[in-house]
JSON list of C-alpha atoms in Angstrom, two decimals:
[
{"chain": "F", "resi": 22, "resn": "ALA", "atom": "CA", "xyz": [7.83, -15.07, 0.72]},
{"chain": "F", "resi": 23, "resn": "GLN", "atom": "CA", "xyz": [10.04, -14.65, -2.28]},
{"chain": "F", "resi": 24, "resn": "SER", "atom": "CA", "xyz": [11.47, -11.61, -3.21]},
{"chain": "F", "resi": 25, "resn": "VAL", "atom": "CA", "xyz": [12.68, -9.97, -6.73]},
{"chain": "F", "resi": 26, "resn": "SER", "atom": "CA", "xyz": [15.82, -8.26, -6.68]},
{"chain": "F", "resi": 27, "resn": "GLN", "atom": "CA", "xyz": [16.72, -5.59, -10.04]},
{"chain": "F", "resi": 28, "resn": "HIS", "atom": "CA", "xyz": [20.40, -4.67, -9.74]},
{"chain": "F", "resi": 29, "resn": "ASN", "atom": "CA", "xyz": [20.83, -0.36, -10.55]},
{"chain": "F", "resi": 30, "resn": "HIS", "atom": "CA", "xyz": [17.24, 1.24, -10.61]},
{"chain": "F", "resi": 31, "resn": "HIS", "atom": "CA", "xyz": [18.61, 4.37, -13.04]},
{"chain": "F", "resi": 32, "resn": "VAL", "atom": "CA", "xyz": [20.62, 3.63, -16.78]},
{"chain": "F", "resi": 33, "resn": "ILE", "atom": "CA", "xyz": [21.59, 6.02, -19.03]},
{"chain": "F", "resi": 34, "resn": "LEU", "atom": "CA", "xyz": [22.67, 4.83, -22.24]},
{"chain": "F", "resi": 35, "resn": "SER", "atom": "CA", "xyz": [23.49, 6.29, -25.76]},
{"chain": "F", "resi": 36, "resn": "GLU", "atom": "CA", "xyz": [21.26, 5.29, -28.96]},
{"chain": "F", "resi": 37, "resn": "ALA", "atom": "CA", "xyz": [22.81, 1.99, -30.63]},
{"chain": "F", "resi": 38, "resn": "ALA", "atom": "CA", "xyz": [24.71, 0.74, -26.99]},
{"chain": "F", "resi": 39, "resn": "SER", "atom": "CA", "xyz": [23.67, -2.55, -25.59]},
{"chain": "F", "resi": 40, "resn": "LEU", "atom": "CA", "xyz": [21.78, -3.61, -23.18]},
{"chain": "F", "resi": 41, "resn": "GLU", "atom": "CA", "xyz": [21.18, -6.24, -20.06]},
{"chain": "F", "resi": 42, "resn": "LEU", "atom": "CA", "xyz": [19.26, -5.33, -16.56]},
{"chain": "F", "resi": 43, "resn": "GLY", "atom": "CA", "xyz": [19.71, -7.99, -13.86]},
{"chain": "F", "resi": 44, "resn": "CYS", "atom": "CA", "xyz": [17.52, -10.13, -12.32]},
{"chain": "F", "resi": 45, "resn": "ASN", "atom": "CA", "xyz": [17.77, -12.67, -9.75]},
{"chain": "F", "resi": 46, "resn": "TYR", "atom": "CA", "xyz": [14.47, -14.35, -7.80]},
{"chain": "F", "resi": 47, "resn": "SER", "atom": "CA", "xyz": [14.79, -15.74, -4.63]},
{"chain": "F", "resi": 48, "resn": "TYR", "atom": "CA", "xyz": [12.01, -18.51, -5.59]},
{"chain": "F", "resi": 49, "resn": "GLY", "atom": "CA", "xyz": [13.12, -22.56, -5.45]},
{"chain": "F", "resi": 50, "resn": "GLY", "atom": "CA", "xyz": [10.03, -24.34, -7.14]},
{"chain": "F", "resi": 51, "resn": "THR", "atom": "CA", "xyz": [9.32, -23.72, -10.61]},
{"chain": "F", "resi": 52, "resn": "VAL", "atom": "CA", "xyz": [7.93, -20.28, -11.99]},
{"chain": "F", "resi": 53, "resn": "ASN", "atom": "CA", "xyz": [7.13, -18.01, -14.35]},
{"chain": "F", "resi": 54, "resn": "LEU", "atom": "CA", "xyz": [8.93, -14.75, -15.40]},
{"chain": "F", "resi": 55, "resn": "PHE", "atom": "CA", "xyz": [8.60, -12.20, -17.20]},
{"chain": "F", "resi": 56, "resn": "TRP", "atom": "CA", "xyz": [9.66, -8.26, -17.96]},
{"chain": "F", "resi": 57, "resn": "TYR", "atom": "CA", "xyz": [7.53, -5.41, -18.05]},
{"chain": "F", "resi": 58, "resn": "VAL", "atom": "CA", "xyz": [7.32, -2.37, -19.99]},
{"chain": "F", "resi": 59, "resn": "GLN", "atom": "CA", "xyz": [6.13, 1.34, -19.04]},
{"chain": "F", "resi": 60, "resn": "TYR", "atom": "CA", "xyz": [7.26, 3.96, -21.64]},
{"chain": "F", "resi": 61, "resn": "PRO", "atom": "CA", "xyz": [6.26, 7.74, -19.84]},
{"chain": "F", "resi": 62, "resn": "GLY", "atom": "CA", "xyz": [2.67, 8.40, -19.29]},
{"chain": "F", "resi": 63, "resn": "GLN", "atom": "CA", "xyz": [2.21, 4.38, -20.73]},
{"chain": "F", "resi": 64, "resn": "HIS", "atom": "CA", "xyz": [0.15, 1.91, -19.28]},
{"chain": "F", "resi": 65, "resn": "LEU", "atom": "CA", "xyz": [2.62, -0.97, -18.06]},
{"chain": "F", "resi": 66, "resn": "GLN", "atom": "CA", "xyz": [2.84, -3.52, -21.00]},
{"chain": "F", "resi": 67, "resn": "LEU", "atom": "CA", "xyz": [4.53, -6.95, -21.63]},
{"chain": "F", "resi": 68, "resn": "LEU", "atom": "CA", "xyz": [7.85, -7.30, -22.70]},
{"chain": "F", "resi": 69, "resn": "LEU", "atom": "CA", "xyz": [8.43, -10.94, -22.71]},
{"chain": "F", "resi": 70, "resn": "LYS", "atom": "CA", "xyz": [7.07, -14.08, -21.04]},
{"chain": "F", "resi": 71, "resn": "TYR", "atom": "CA", "xyz": [8.99, -17.54, -19.95]},
{"chain": "F", "resi": 72, "resn": "PHE", "atom": "CA", "xyz": [7.07, -20.86, -18.50]},
{"chain": "F", "resi": 73, "resn": "SER", "atom": "CA", "xyz": [9.19, -23.18, -19.71]},
{"chain": "F", "resi": 74, "resn": "GLY", "atom": "CA", "xyz": [10.82, -25.23, -22.46]},
{"chain": "F", "resi": 75, "resn": "ASP", "atom": "CA", "xyz": [12.85, -22.89, -24.47]},
{"chain": "F", "resi": 76, "resn": "PRO", "atom": "CA", "xyz": [15.42, -20.28, -21.62]},
{"chain": "F", "resi": 77, "resn": "LEU", "atom": "CA", "xyz": [16.64, -17.92, -24.69]},
{"chain": "F", "resi": 78, "resn": "VAL", "atom": "CA", "xyz": [13.06, -15.74, -25.33]},
{"chain": "F", "resi": 79, "resn": "LYS", "atom": "CA", "xyz": [12.31, -12.83, -27.72]},
{"chain": "F", "resi": 80, "resn": "GLY", "atom": "CA", "xyz": [9.34, -9.87, -26.61]},
{"chain": "F", "resi": 81, "resn": "ILE", "atom": "CA", "xyz": [9.14, -7.66, -28.75]},
{"chain": "F", "resi": 82, "resn": "LYS", "atom": "CA", "xyz": [10.68, -4.63, -30.08]},
{"chain": "F", "resi": 83, "resn": "GLY", "atom": "CA", "xyz": [13.18, -6.51, -30.48]},
{"chain": "F", "resi": 84, "resn": "PHE", "atom": "CA", "xyz": [13.70, -7.39, -26.31]},
{"chain": "F", "resi": 85, "resn": "GLU", "atom": "CA", "xyz": [15.58, -10.70, -25.49]},
{"chain": "F", "resi": 86, "resn": "ALA", "atom": "CA", "xyz": [15.84, -12.49, -22.62]},
{"chain": "F", "resi": 87, "resn": "GLU", "atom": "CA", "xyz": [17.76, -15.11, -20.79]},
{"chain": "F", "resi": 88, "resn": "PHE", "atom": "CA", "xyz": [16.77, -17.76, -17.28]},
{"chain": "F", "resi": 89, "resn": "ILE", "atom": "CA", "xyz": [19.68, -19.37, -16.11]},
{"chain": "F", "resi": 90, "resn": "LYS", "atom": "CA", "xyz": [17.51, -22.21, -13.22]},
{"chain": "F", "resi": 91, "resn": "SER", "atom": "CA", "xyz": [21.07, -22.94, -11.62]},
{"chain": "F", "resi": 92, "resn": "LYS", "atom": "CA", "xyz": [21.80, -18.77, -11.28]},
{"chain": "F", "resi": 93, "resn": "PHE", "atom": "CA", "xyz": [17.96, -17.81, -9.72]},
{"chain": "F", "resi": 94, "resn": "SER", "atom": "CA", "xyz": [18.05, -15.01, -12.92]},
{"chain": "F", "resi": 95, "resn": "PHE", "atom": "CA", "xyz": [16.12, -14.35, -15.79]},
{"chain": "F", "resi": 96, "resn": "ASN", "atom": "CA", "xyz": [17.67, -10.90, -17.45]},
{"chain": "F", "resi": 97, "resn": "LEU", "atom": "CA", "xyz": [17.06, -8.76, -20.05]},
{"chain": "F", "resi": 98, "resn": "ARG", "atom": "CA", "xyz": [18.54, -7.98, -23.36]},
{"chain": "F", "resi": 99, "resn": "LYS", "atom": "CA", "xyz": [19.47, -5.74, -26.06]},
{"chain": "F", "resi": 100, "resn": "PRO", "atom": "CA", "xyz": [21.86, -5.11, -28.27]},
{"chain": "F", "resi": 101, "resn": "SER", "atom": "CA", "xyz": [21.02, -2.15, -29.57]},
{"chain": "F", "resi": 102, "resn": "VAL", "atom": "CA", "xyz": [19.42, 0.56, -27.87]},
{"chain": "F", "resi": 103, "resn": "GLN", "atom": "CA", "xyz": [16.38, 3.99, -29.75]},
{"chain": "F", "resi": 104, "resn": "TRP", "atom": "CA", "xyz": [15.26, 6.20, -27.81]},
{"chain": "F", "resi": 105, "resn": "SER", "atom": "CA", "xyz": [12.43, 4.96, -27.71]},
{"chain": "F", "resi": 106, "resn": "ASP", "atom": "CA", "xyz": [13.08, 2.69, -25.72]},
{"chain": "F", "resi": 107, "resn": "THR", "atom": "CA", "xyz": [13.57, 5.34, -22.65]},
{"chain": "F", "resi": 108, "resn": "ALA", "atom": "CA", "xyz": [11.68, 3.34, -19.83]},
{"chain": "F", "resi": 109, "resn": "GLU", "atom": "CA", "xyz": [10.63, 1.86, -16.30]},
{"chain": "F", "resi": 110, "resn": "TYR", "atom": "CA", "xyz": [11.79, -2.37, -17.20]},
{"chain": "F", "resi": 111, "resn": "PHE", "atom": "CA", "xyz": [9.58, -4.37, -14.18]},
{"chain": "F", "resi": 112, "resn": "CYS", "atom": "CA", "xyz": [10.69, -7.96, -13.73]},
{"chain": "F", "resi": 113, "resn": "ALA", "atom": "CA", "xyz": [8.14, -10.29, -11.99]},
{"chain": "F", "resi": 114, "resn": "VAL", "atom": "CA", "xyz": [8.06, -13.46, -11.02]},
{"chain": "F", "resi": 115, "resn": "THR", "atom": "CA", "xyz": [5.51, -16.11, -9.84]},
{"chain": "F", "resi": 116, "resn": "PRO", "atom": "CA", "xyz": [5.64, -19.99, -9.16]},
{"chain": "F", "resi": 117, "resn": "TYR", "atom": "CA", "xyz": [3.81, -22.52, -11.09]},
{"chain": "F", "resi": 118, "resn": "GLY", "atom": "CA", "xyz": [0.27, -22.46, -10.61]},
{"chain": "F", "resi": 119, "resn": "ASN", "atom": "CA", "xyz": [0.03, -19.17, -9.43]},
{"chain": "F", "resi": 120, "resn": "ASN", "atom": "CA", "xyz": [-1.83, -16.25, -10.05]},
{"chain": "F", "resi": 121, "resn": "ARG", "atom": "CA", "xyz": [0.19, -13.97, -7.60]},
{"chain": "F", "resi": 122, "resn": "LEU", "atom": "CA", "xyz": [3.24, -12.00, -9.39]},
{"chain": "F", "resi": 123, "resn": "ALA", "atom": "CA", "xyz": [6.06, -10.47, -7.18]},
{"chain": "F", "resi": 124, "resn": "PHE", "atom": "CA", "xyz": [7.15, -7.39, -8.74]},
{"chain": "F", "resi": 125, "resn": "GLY", "atom": "CA", "xyz": [10.90, -6.46, -8.47]},
{"chain": "F", "resi": 126, "resn": "LYS", "atom": "CA", "xyz": [11.76, -3.48, -8.37]},
{"chain": "F", "resi": 127, "resn": "GLY", "atom": "CA", "xyz": [12.05, -1.49, -11.78]},
{"chain": "F", "resi": 128, "resn": "ASN", "atom": "CA", "xyz": [15.55, -0.36, -13.99]},
{"chain": "F", "resi": 129, "resn": "GLN", "atom": "CA", "xyz": [14.54, 3.88, -14.74]},
{"chain": "F", "resi": 130, "resn": "VAL", "atom": "CA", "xyz": [16.08, 3.51, -18.35]},
{"chain": "F", "resi": 131, "resn": "VAL", "atom": "CA", "xyz": [16.85, 6.65, -19.85]},
{"chain": "F", "resi": 132, "resn": "VAL", "atom": "CA", "xyz": [18.25, 6.78, -23.76]},
{"chain": "F", "resi": 133, "resn": "ILE", "atom": "CA", "xyz": [19.76, 9.37, -25.79]},
{"chain": "F", "resi": 134, "resn": "PRO", "atom": "CA", "xyz": [20.05, 10.23, -28.46]},
{"chain": "K", "resi": 18, "resn": "ASP", "atom": "CA", "xyz": [-7.88, -6.26, -27.52]},
{"chain": "K", "resi": 19, "resn": "VAL", "atom": "CA", "xyz": [-7.59, -6.33, -24.21]},
{"chain": "K", "resi": 20, "resn": "LYS", "atom": "CA", "xyz": [-8.83, -3.68, -21.60]},
{"chain": "K", "resi": 21, "resn": "VAL", "atom": "CA", "xyz": [-8.11, -2.80, -18.49]},
{"chain": "K", "resi": 22, "resn": "THR", "atom": "CA", "xyz": [-9.93, 0.97, -18.03]},
{"chain": "K", "resi": 23, "resn": "GLN", "atom": "CA", "xyz": [-9.82, 2.58, -13.88]},
{"chain": "K", "resi": 24, "resn": "SER", "atom": "CA", "xyz": [-12.52, 5.12, -13.20]},
{"chain": "K", "resi": 25, "resn": "SER", "atom": "CA", "xyz": [-10.04, 8.67, -12.91]},
{"chain": "K", "resi": 26, "resn": "ARG", "atom": "CA", "xyz": [-6.41, 9.26, -14.00]},
{"chain": "K", "resi": 27, "resn": "TYR", "atom": "CA", "xyz": [-6.26, 11.60, -11.53]},
{"chain": "K", "resi": 28, "resn": "LEU", "atom": "CA", "xyz": [-7.86, 11.94, -8.07]},
{"chain": "K", "resi": 29, "resn": "VAL", "atom": "CA", "xyz": [-7.18, 14.51, -4.81]},
{"chain": "K", "resi": 30, "resn": "LYS", "atom": "CA", "xyz": [-9.00, 14.39, -2.03]},
{"chain": "K", "resi": 31, "resn": "ARG", "atom": "CA", "xyz": [-8.23, 16.10, 1.77]},
{"chain": "K", "resi": 32, "resn": "THR", "atom": "CA", "xyz": [-6.52, 13.83, 4.43]},
{"chain": "K", "resi": 33, "resn": "GLY", "atom": "CA", "xyz": [-9.42, 11.54, 6.50]},
{"chain": "K", "resi": 34, "resn": "GLU", "atom": "CA", "xyz": [-12.41, 11.47, 3.35]},
{"chain": "K", "resi": 35, "resn": "LYS", "atom": "CA", "xyz": [-13.26, 7.97, 1.83]},
{"chain": "K", "resi": 36, "resn": "VAL", "atom": "CA", "xyz": [-11.71, 7.51, -0.93]},
{"chain": "K", "resi": 37, "resn": "PHE", "atom": "CA", "xyz": [-13.07, 4.70, -4.16]},
{"chain": "K", "resi": 38, "resn": "LEU", "atom": "CA", "xyz": [-11.26, 3.65, -6.72]},
{"chain": "K", "resi": 39, "resn": "GLU", "atom": "CA", "xyz": [-12.67, 1.35, -9.61]},
{"chain": "K", "resi": 40, "resn": "CYS", "atom": "CA", "xyz": [-11.90, -0.94, -11.39]},
{"chain": "K", "resi": 41, "resn": "VAL", "atom": "CA", "xyz": [-13.78, -2.62, -15.18]},
{"chain": "K", "resi": 42, "resn": "GLN", "atom": "CA", "xyz": [-12.04, -5.39, -17.46]},
{"chain": "K", "resi": 43, "resn": "ASP", "atom": "CA", "xyz": [-13.73, -7.09, -20.67]},
{"chain": "K", "resi": 44, "resn": "MET", "atom": "CA", "xyz": [-12.37, -9.88, -20.48]},
{"chain": "K", "resi": 45, "resn": "ASP", "atom": "CA", "xyz": [-13.68, -12.12, -18.31]},
{"chain": "K", "resi": 46, "resn": "HIS", "atom": "CA", "xyz": [-11.03, -12.86, -15.59]},
{"chain": "K", "resi": 47, "resn": "GLU", "atom": "CA", "xyz": [-11.09, -13.81, -12.29]},
{"chain": "K", "resi": 48, "resn": "ASN", "atom": "CA", "xyz": [-8.05, -12.85, -10.63]},
{"chain": "K", "resi": 49, "resn": "MET", "atom": "CA", "xyz": [-8.41, -8.78, -10.14]},
{"chain": "K", "resi": 50, "resn": "PHE", "atom": "CA", "xyz": [-5.75, -6.89, -8.70]},
{"chain": "K", "resi": 51, "resn": "TRP", "atom": "CA", "xyz": [-4.92, -4.00, -7.06]},
{"chain": "K", "resi": 52, "resn": "TYR", "atom": "CA", "xyz": [-0.81, -2.50, -6.35]},
{"chain": "K", "resi": 53, "resn": "ARG", "atom": "CA", "xyz": [0.30, 1.20, -5.15]},
{"chain": "K", "resi": 54, "resn": "GLN", "atom": "CA", "xyz": [3.28, 2.10, -7.23]},
{"chain": "K", "resi": 55, "resn": "ASP", "atom": "CA", "xyz": [6.22, 4.20, -6.11]},
{"chain": "K", "resi": 56, "resn": "PRO", "atom": "CA", "xyz": [9.81, 5.72, -7.56]},
{"chain": "K", "resi": 57, "resn": "GLY", "atom": "CA", "xyz": [12.20, 3.06, -5.85]},
{"chain": "K", "resi": 58, "resn": "LEU", "atom": "CA", "xyz": [9.46, 0.20, -4.95]},
{"chain": "K", "resi": 59, "resn": "GLY", "atom": "CA", "xyz": [7.97, -0.81, -7.86]},
{"chain": "K", "resi": 60, "resn": "LEU", "atom": "CA", "xyz": [5.16, -2.56, -7.89]},
{"chain": "K", "resi": 61, "resn": "ARG", "atom": "CA", "xyz": [3.90, -3.19, -4.27]},
{"chain": "K", "resi": 62, "resn": "LEU", "atom": "CA", "xyz": [0.14, -5.57, -3.99]},
{"chain": "K", "resi": 63, "resn": "ILE", "atom": "CA", "xyz": [-2.59, -4.52, -1.81]},
{"chain": "K", "resi": 64, "resn": "TYR", "atom": "CA", "xyz": [-5.29, -6.80, -2.27]},
{"chain": "K", "resi": 65, "resn": "PHE", "atom": "CA", "xyz": [-6.76, -9.29, -4.88]},
{"chain": "K", "resi": 66, "resn": "SER", "atom": "CA", "xyz": [-9.47, -11.29, -6.20]},
{"chain": "K", "resi": 67, "resn": "TYR", "atom": "CA", "xyz": [-9.78, -14.39, -7.65]},
{"chain": "K", "resi": 68, "resn": "ASP", "atom": "CA", "xyz": [-13.52, -14.53, -7.63]},
{"chain": "K", "resi": 69, "resn": "VAL", "atom": "CA", "xyz": [-16.33, -12.48, -7.36]},
{"chain": "K", "resi": 70, "resn": "LYS", "atom": "CA", "xyz": [-16.80, -11.79, -3.91]},
{"chain": "K", "resi": 71, "resn": "MET", "atom": "CA", "xyz": [-13.64, -13.40, -2.50]},
{"chain": "K", "resi": 72, "resn": "LYS", "atom": "CA", "xyz": [-10.91, -11.43, -1.37]},
{"chain": "K", "resi": 73, "resn": "GLU", "atom": "CA", "xyz": [-7.61, -12.21, -0.45]},
{"chain": "K", "resi": 74, "resn": "LYS", "atom": "CA", "xyz": [-3.96, -9.45, 1.23]},
{"chain": "K", "resi": 75, "resn": "GLY", "atom": "CA", "xyz": [-1.72, -8.44, -0.29]},
{"chain": "K", "resi": 76, "resn": "ASP", "atom": "CA", "xyz": [1.56, -7.50, 0.93]},
{"chain": "K", "resi": 77, "resn": "ILE", "atom": "CA", "xyz": [0.61, -3.86, 2.39]},
{"chain": "K", "resi": 78, "resn": "PRO", "atom": "CA", "xyz": [-3.42, -4.43, 2.88]},
{"chain": "K", "resi": 79, "resn": "GLU", "atom": "CA", "xyz": [-3.63, -1.87, 5.56]},
{"chain": "K", "resi": 80, "resn": "GLY", "atom": "CA", "xyz": [-5.83, 1.30, 5.73]},
{"chain": "K", "resi": 81, "resn": "TYR", "atom": "CA", "xyz": [-7.44, -0.15, 2.42]},
{"chain": "K", "resi": 82, "resn": "SER", "atom": "CA", "xyz": [-9.99, -2.53, 1.72]},
{"chain": "K", "resi": 83, "resn": "VAL", "atom": "CA", "xyz": [-11.82, -4.12, -1.31]},
{"chain": "K", "resi": 84, "resn": "SER", "atom": "CA", "xyz": [-15.03, -4.99, -3.33]},
{"chain": "K", "resi": 85, "resn": "ARG", "atom": "CA", "xyz": [-15.68, -7.15, -5.63]},
{"chain": "K", "resi": 86, "resn": "GLU", "atom": "CA", "xyz": [-19.72, -7.93, -6.34]},
{"chain": "K", "resi": 87, "resn": "LYS", "atom": "CA", "xyz": [-19.64, -8.87, -9.84]},
{"chain": "K", "resi": 88, "resn": "LYS", "atom": "CA", "xyz": [-16.27, -10.25, -11.56]},
{"chain": "K", "resi": 89, "resn": "GLU", "atom": "CA", "xyz": [-15.49, -7.32, -13.68]},
{"chain": "K", "resi": 90, "resn": "ARG", "atom": "CA", "xyz": [-14.75, -4.74, -11.19]},
{"chain": "K", "resi": 91, "resn": "PHE", "atom": "CA", "xyz": [-12.67, -4.84, -8.29]},
{"chain": "K", "resi": 92, "resn": "SER", "atom": "CA", "xyz": [-12.84, -1.13, -5.65]},
{"chain": "K", "resi": 93, "resn": "LEU", "atom": "CA", "xyz": [-10.15, -0.70, -3.67]},
{"chain": "K", "resi": 94, "resn": "ILE", "atom": "CA", "xyz": [-11.52, 1.70, -0.59]},
{"chain": "K", "resi": 95, "resn": "LEU", "atom": "CA", "xyz": [-9.80, 4.55, 1.72]},
{"chain": "K", "resi": 96, "resn": "GLU", "atom": "CA", "xyz": [-11.49, 3.86, 4.01]},
{"chain": "K", "resi": 97, "resn": "SER", "atom": "CA", "xyz": [-10.20, 7.32, 6.07]},
{"chain": "K", "resi": 98, "resn": "ALA", "atom": "CA", "xyz": [-7.54, 8.17, 3.12]},
{"chain": "K", "resi": 99, "resn": "SER", "atom": "CA", "xyz": [-3.84, 9.37, 4.76]},
{"chain": "K", "resi": 100, "resn": "THR", "atom": "CA", "xyz": [-1.51, 11.86, 2.48]},
{"chain": "K", "resi": 101, "resn": "ASN", "atom": "CA", "xyz": [1.22, 8.51, 2.66]},
{"chain": "K", "resi": 102, "resn": "GLN", "atom": "CA", "xyz": [-1.38, 6.83, 0.18]},
{"chain": "K", "resi": 103, "resn": "THR", "atom": "CA", "xyz": [-0.06, 9.36, -2.11]},
{"chain": "K", "resi": 104, "resn": "SER", "atom": "CA", "xyz": [0.98, 7.21, -4.85]},
{"chain": "K", "resi": 105, "resn": "MET", "atom": "CA", "xyz": [-0.32, 5.70, -8.38]},
{"chain": "K", "resi": 106, "resn": "TYR", "atom": "CA", "xyz": [-2.16, 2.73, -8.44]},
{"chain": "K", "resi": 107, "resn": "LEU", "atom": "CA", "xyz": [-2.85, 0.08, -10.82]},
{"chain": "K", "resi": 108, "resn": "CYS", "atom": "CA", "xyz": [-5.30, -2.01, -11.73]},
{"chain": "K", "resi": 109, "resn": "ALA", "atom": "CA", "xyz": [-4.50, -5.34, -13.04]},
{"chain": "K", "resi": 110, "resn": "SER", "atom": "CA", "xyz": [-6.70, -7.86, -14.15]},
{"chain": "K", "resi": 111, "resn": "SER", "atom": "CA", "xyz": [-5.25, -12.08, -15.82]},
{"chain": "K", "resi": 112, "resn": "PHE", "atom": "CA", "xyz": [-7.29, -15.02, -16.23]},
{"chain": "K", "resi": 113, "resn": "PHE", "atom": "CA", "xyz": [-7.20, -18.13, -13.70]},
{"chain": "K", "resi": 114, "resn": "GLY", "atom": "CA", "xyz": [-4.62, -20.29, -15.43]},
{"chain": "K", "resi": 115, "resn": "THR", "atom": "CA", "xyz": [-3.82, -24.18, -15.55]},
{"chain": "K", "resi": 116, "resn": "SER", "atom": "CA", "xyz": [-0.87, -24.20, -17.11]},
{"chain": "K", "resi": 117, "resn": "GLY", "atom": "CA", "xyz": [0.52, -21.13, -14.39]},
{"chain": "K", "resi": 118, "resn": "ILE", "atom": "CA", "xyz": [0.92, -18.59, -16.99]},
{"chain": "K", "resi": 119, "resn": "ASN", "atom": "CA", "xyz": [-0.11, -15.91, -15.77]},
{"chain": "K", "resi": 120, "resn": "GLU", "atom": "CA", "xyz": [-0.08, -12.75, -17.34]},
{"chain": "K", "resi": 121, "resn": "GLN", "atom": "CA", "xyz": [-1.61, -9.74, -15.66]},
{"chain": "K", "resi": 122, "resn": "TYR", "atom": "CA", "xyz": [-3.16, -6.83, -18.53]},
{"chain": "K", "resi": 123, "resn": "PHE", "atom": "CA", "xyz": [-2.77, -3.51, -16.75]},
{"chain": "K", "resi": 124, "resn": "GLY", "atom": "CA", "xyz": [-5.60, -0.28, -16.65]},
{"chain": "K", "resi": 125, "resn": "PRO", "atom": "CA", "xyz": [-3.29, 2.61, -16.39]},
{"chain": "K", "resi": 126, "resn": "GLY", "atom": "CA", "xyz": [-3.34, 4.27, -13.77]},
{"chain": "K", "resi": 127, "resn": "THR", "atom": "CA", "xyz": [-4.79, 6.39, -11.06]},
{"chain": "K", "resi": 128, "resn": "ARG", "atom": "CA", "xyz": [-2.33, 9.21, -10.18]},
{"chain": "K", "resi": 129, "resn": "LEU", "atom": "CA", "xyz": [-3.94, 10.11, -5.73]},
{"chain": "K", "resi": 130, "resn": "THR", "atom": "CA", "xyz": [-3.20, 13.20, -4.22]},
{"chain": "K", "resi": 131, "resn": "VAL", "atom": "CA", "xyz": [-4.23, 13.32, 0.12]},
{"chain": "K", "resi": 132, "resn": "THR", "atom": "CA", "xyz": [-3.55, 17.17, 1.19]}
]
């Protein structure tokens, strides 16, 4: 079964700092990749997704992610975080054509004003 | 605007009770999912359904069952609730995309406490 690894479950950083969250998956074939975000008290919502084309994907709120196929990675980045980016972030992977997502364990990110 | 709704935000039940969690989506999606979310464990798939009356086990189906009698509605049933089923339950739906882009839309969650 495929698995998704997210490291550094708890991340604390100051406003304006840069953020990078790692995501590695174990599936060897073609995959679709997602980052979801859950702000405190809110629904899980899509931040960005990759299915093909340019491996650098831009999402909402200034986030981007880079797909590196050789490293089985899909890392999330934001150059300068804000207090409002405090949330839990989940990486998810599905094989192409499959409707089932495998989620990582999440990164709890706290941004200190 | 896409919408997935869940019947309750908070629920408290006693051990041994039968519990029903309801989920409704208004996007005409074929696929519907039930997850549980626990701190440090992420989202784990309990069951999913890709069509009316169809269901498949996820990663942690033990102690749960599901029902999908209508396309828009997917129910999760705890036949005999236990304290280790205290958790946040999330429902999601997605379309059956032939291109493989299967973005899931999530409901607000039901926080279930079993005492």
